[in-house]
Short mmCIF file of C-alpha atoms and ligand atoms in Angstrom, two decimals:
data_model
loop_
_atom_site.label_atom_id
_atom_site.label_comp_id
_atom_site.label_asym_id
_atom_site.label_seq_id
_atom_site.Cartn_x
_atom_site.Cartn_y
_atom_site.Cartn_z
CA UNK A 1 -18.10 37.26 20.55
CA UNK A 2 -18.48 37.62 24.08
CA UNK A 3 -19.53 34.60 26.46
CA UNK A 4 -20.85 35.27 30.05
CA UNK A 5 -19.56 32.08 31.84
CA UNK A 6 -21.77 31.19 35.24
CA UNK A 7 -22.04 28.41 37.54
CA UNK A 8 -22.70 27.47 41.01
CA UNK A 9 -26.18 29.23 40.90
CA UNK A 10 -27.41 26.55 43.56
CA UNK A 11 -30.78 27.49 43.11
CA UNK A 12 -30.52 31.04 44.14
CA UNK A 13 -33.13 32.77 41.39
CA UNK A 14 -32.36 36.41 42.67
CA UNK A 15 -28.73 36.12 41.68
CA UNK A 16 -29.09 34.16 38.88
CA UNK A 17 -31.76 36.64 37.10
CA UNK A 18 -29.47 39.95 38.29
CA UNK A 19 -26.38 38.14 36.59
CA UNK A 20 -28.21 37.78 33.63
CA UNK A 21 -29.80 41.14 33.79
CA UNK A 22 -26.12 42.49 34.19
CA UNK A 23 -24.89 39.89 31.07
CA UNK A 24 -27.75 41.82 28.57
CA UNK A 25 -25.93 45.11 30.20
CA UNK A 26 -22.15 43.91 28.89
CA UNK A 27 -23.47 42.91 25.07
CA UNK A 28 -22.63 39.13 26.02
CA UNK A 29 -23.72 37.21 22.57
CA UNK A 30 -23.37 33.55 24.44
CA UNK A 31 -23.57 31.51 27.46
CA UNK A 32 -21.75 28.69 29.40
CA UNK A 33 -22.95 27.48 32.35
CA UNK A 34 -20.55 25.56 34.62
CA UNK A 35 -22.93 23.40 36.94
CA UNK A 36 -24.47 23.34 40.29
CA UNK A 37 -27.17 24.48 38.95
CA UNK A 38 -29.28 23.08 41.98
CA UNK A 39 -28.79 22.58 45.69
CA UNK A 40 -28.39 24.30 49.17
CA UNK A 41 -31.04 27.45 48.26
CA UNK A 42 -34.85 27.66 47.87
CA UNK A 43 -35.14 27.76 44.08
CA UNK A 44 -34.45 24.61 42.40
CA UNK A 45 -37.04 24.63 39.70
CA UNK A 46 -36.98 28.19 38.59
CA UNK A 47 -33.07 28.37 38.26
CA UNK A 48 -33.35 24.67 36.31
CA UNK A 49 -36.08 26.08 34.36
CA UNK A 50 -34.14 29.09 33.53
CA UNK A 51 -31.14 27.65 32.68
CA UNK A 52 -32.68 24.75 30.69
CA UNK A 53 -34.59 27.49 28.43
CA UNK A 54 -31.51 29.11 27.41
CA UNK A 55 -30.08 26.16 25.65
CA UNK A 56 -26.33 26.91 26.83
CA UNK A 57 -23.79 25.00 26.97
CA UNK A 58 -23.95 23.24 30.69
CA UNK A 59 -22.05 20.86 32.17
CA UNK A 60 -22.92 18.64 35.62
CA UNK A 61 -21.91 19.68 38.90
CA UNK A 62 -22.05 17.39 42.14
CA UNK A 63 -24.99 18.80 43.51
CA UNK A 64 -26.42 18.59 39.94
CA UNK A 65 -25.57 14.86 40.25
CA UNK A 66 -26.76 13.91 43.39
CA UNK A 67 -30.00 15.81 43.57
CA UNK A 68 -30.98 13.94 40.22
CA UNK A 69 -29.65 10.47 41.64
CA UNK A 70 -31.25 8.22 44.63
CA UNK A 71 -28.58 7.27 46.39
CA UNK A 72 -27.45 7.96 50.44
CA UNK A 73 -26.34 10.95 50.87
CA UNK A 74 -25.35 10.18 54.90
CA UNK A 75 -21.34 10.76 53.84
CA UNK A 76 -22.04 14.27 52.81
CA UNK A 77 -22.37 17.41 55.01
CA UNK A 78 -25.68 17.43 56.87
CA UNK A 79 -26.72 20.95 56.18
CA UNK A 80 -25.70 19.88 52.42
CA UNK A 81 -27.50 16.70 52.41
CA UNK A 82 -30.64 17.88 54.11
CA UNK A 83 -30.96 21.02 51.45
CA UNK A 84 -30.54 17.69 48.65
CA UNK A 85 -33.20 15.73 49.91
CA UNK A 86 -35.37 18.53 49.83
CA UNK A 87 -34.43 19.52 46.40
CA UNK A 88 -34.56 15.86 45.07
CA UNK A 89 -38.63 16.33 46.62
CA UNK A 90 -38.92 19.64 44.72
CA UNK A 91 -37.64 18.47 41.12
CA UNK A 92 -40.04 16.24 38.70
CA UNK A 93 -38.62 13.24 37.29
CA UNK A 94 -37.99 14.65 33.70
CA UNK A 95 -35.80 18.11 35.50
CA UNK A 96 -34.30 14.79 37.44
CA UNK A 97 -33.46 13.45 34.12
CA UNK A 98 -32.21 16.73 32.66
CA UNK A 99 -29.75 17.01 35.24
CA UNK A 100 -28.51 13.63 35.51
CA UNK A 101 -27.65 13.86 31.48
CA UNK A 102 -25.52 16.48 31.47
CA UNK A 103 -22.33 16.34 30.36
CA UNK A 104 -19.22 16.44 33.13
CA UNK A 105 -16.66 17.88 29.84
CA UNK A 106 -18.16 20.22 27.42
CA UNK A 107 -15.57 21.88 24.47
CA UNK A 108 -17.38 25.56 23.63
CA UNK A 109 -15.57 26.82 20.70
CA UNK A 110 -12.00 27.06 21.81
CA UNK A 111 -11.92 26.20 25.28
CA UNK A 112 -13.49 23.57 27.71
CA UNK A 113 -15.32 23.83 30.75
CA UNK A 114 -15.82 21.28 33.58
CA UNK A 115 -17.15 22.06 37.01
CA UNK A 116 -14.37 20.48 39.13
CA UNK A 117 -11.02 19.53 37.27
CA UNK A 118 -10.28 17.71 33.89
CA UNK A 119 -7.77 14.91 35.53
CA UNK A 120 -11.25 13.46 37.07
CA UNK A 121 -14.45 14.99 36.34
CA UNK A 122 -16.67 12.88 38.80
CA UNK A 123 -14.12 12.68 41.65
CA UNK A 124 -15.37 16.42 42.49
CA UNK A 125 -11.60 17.91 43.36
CA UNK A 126 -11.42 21.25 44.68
CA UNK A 127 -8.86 23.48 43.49
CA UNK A 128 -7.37 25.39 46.15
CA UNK A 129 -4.13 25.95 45.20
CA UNK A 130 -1.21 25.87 42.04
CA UNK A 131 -0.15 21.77 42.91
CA UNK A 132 -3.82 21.04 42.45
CA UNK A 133 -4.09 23.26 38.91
CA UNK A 134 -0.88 21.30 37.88
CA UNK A 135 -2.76 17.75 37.79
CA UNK A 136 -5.95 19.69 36.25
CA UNK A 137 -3.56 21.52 33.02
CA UNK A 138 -2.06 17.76 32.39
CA UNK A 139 -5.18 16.87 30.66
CA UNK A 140 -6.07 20.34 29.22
CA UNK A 141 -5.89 20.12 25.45
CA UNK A 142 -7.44 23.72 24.89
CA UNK A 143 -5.56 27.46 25.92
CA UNK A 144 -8.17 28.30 28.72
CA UNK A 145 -10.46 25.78 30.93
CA UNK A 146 -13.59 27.58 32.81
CA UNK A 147 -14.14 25.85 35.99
CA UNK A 148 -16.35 26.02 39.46
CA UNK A 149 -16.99 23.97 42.75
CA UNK A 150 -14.88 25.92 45.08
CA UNK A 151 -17.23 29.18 44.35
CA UNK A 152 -14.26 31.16 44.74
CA UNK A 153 -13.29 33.35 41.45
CA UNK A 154 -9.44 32.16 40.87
CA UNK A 155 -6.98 32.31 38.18
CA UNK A 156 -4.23 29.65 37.35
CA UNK A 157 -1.77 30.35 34.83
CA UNK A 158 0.65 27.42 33.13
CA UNK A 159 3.84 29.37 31.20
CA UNK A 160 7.40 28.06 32.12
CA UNK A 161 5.57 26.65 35.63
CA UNK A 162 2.12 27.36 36.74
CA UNK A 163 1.02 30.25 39.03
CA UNK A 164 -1.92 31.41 40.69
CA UNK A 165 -2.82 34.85 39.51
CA UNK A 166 -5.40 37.94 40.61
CA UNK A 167 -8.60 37.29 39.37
CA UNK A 168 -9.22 40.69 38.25
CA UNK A 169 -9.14 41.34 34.16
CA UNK A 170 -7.19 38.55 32.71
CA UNK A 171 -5.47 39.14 29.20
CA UNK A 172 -4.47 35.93 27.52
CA UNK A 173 -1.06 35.65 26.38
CA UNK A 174 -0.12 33.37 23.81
CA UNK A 175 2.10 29.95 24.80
CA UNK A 176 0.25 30.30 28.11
CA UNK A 177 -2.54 28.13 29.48
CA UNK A 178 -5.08 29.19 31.53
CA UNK A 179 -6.92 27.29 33.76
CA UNK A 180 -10.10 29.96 35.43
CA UNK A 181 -12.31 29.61 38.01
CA UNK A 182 -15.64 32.05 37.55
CA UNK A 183 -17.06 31.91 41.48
CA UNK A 184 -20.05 31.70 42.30
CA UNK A 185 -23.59 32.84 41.10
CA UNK A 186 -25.53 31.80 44.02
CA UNK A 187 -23.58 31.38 47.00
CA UNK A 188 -19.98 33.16 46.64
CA UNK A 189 -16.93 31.83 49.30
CA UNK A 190 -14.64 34.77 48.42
CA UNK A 191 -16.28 36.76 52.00
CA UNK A 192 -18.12 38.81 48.82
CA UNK A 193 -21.24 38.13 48.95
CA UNK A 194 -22.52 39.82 45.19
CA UNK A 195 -23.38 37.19 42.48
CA UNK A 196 -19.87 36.59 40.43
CA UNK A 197 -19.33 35.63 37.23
CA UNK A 198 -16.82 36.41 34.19
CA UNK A 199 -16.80 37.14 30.45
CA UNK A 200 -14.14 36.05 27.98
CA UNK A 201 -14.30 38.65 25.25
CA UNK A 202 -13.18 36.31 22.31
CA UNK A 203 -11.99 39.12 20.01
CA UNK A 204 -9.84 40.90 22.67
CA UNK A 205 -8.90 37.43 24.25
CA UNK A 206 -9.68 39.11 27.86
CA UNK A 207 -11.54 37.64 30.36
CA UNK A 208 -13.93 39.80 33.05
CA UNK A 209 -15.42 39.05 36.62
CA UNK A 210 -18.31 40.92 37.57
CA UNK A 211 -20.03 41.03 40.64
CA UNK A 212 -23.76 41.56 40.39
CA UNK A 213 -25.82 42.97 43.86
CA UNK A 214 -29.26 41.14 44.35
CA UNK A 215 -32.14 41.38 46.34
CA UNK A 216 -30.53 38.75 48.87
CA UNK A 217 -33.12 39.12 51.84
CA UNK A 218 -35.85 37.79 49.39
CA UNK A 219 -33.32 34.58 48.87
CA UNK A 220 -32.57 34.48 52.30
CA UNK A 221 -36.72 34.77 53.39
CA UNK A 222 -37.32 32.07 50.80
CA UNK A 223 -34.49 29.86 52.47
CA UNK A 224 -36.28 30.10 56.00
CA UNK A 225 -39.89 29.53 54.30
CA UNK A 226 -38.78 26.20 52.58
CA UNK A 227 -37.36 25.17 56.23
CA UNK A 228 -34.29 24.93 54.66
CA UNK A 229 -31.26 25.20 57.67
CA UNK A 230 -31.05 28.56 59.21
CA UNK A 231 -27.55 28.57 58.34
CA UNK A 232 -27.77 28.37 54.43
CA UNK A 233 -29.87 32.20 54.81
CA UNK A 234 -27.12 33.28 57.16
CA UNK A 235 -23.76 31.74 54.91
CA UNK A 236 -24.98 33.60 51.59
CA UNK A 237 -24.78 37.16 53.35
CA UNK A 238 -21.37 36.48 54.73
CA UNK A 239 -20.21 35.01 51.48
CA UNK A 240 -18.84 32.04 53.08
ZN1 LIG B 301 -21.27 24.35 44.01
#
């Protein structure tokens, strides 16, 4: 069994179709999506579409959340907001729906995925560091957690005390925890700017990141047609 774990697509349909292109490449038998499957980038519907038809495992993300909801959005970042009102114009009422009923915990065989942290799902934490993985393993029940949010591919490790390590090809040792974030499909922070996402090769207990090259100037011209801000075209080439 081999599951191709992917979040943060944030409607970006070129990266999301070349990571699943490069999935059918790696004989990946499953996938997991980790949320944010909307927001910031031109694509809303396709990627929703897309994801929705594959019947995966998904679980919410905040963007998820507030582009099916109706509330203010005035304490979040303008460029942020502004790319969520348009979204929340873009989506019917039933892909509304669909998003806002997703689950925040999801257990997939024997691990769990959540797009921020298990300690509080809907408080959106961002794991930058070990001290914030330590609150996130205290309510991890299962060896390895996928995560997102940050879009930065990262690798926490609980033995005797909990360390950050590489996020290059992870083998899973036994009496350790793992707690994993996959990056970004759609709009990578790592200063890569290549679609990222990882496998977890069950039988071999190793986990993969891949980065996947896509046609990003077709994004990026989709980004300026949809007036979306300038800056969200500019931010996906720099990987920031
Ligand atoms: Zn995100």
């Amino acid at each position: 069994m081999r599951i191709a774990l992917f979040g943060d697509i944030h409607a970006n349909l070129e990266a999301l179709e070349a990571v699943l292109e490069d999935a059918a490449t790696q004989e990946v038998t499953d996938y997991v999506c980790m949320g944010d499957v909307v927001g910031y980038n031109a694509d809303p519907v396709a990627c929703l579409e897309k994801v929705r038809a594959m019947e995966c495992p998904t679980v919410k993300g905040n963007h998820d959340e507030d582009a099916s909801g109706s509330h203010s959005l005035d304490a979040m970042n303008p460029v942020a907001a502004s790319a969520l009102e348009w979204t929340r114009q873009q989506l019917s009422d039933e892909q509304r729906q669909w998003l806002s009923r997703l689950r925040m915990v999801r257990q997939v065989t024997d691990f769990t995925v959540v797009h921020s942290t298990l300690d509080q799902p809907a408080h959106w934490n961002y794991v930058t560091n070990r001290f914030d993985a330590m609150s996130n393993f205290s309510y991890q029940f299962t060896q390895i957690c996928f995560h997102g949010h940050t879009h930065v591919p990262r690798v926490y490790m609980k033995s005797d005390r909990v360390q950050e390590v590489p996020a290059e090809a992870v083998v899973i040792e036994a009496g350790a925890k793992y707690f994993i974030n996959v990056g970004s499909v759609g709009q990578p922070r790592d200063g890569d700017w290549r679609a990222c996402y990882a496998i977890y090769d069950l039988n071999h207990k190793m986990i993969v990141f891949r980065r996947v090259e896509y046609d990003i100037e077709k994004t990026q011209q989709k980004i300026i047609d949809a007036g979306l801000p300038q800056m969200l075209a500019e931010r996906i080439a720099e990987g920031r």
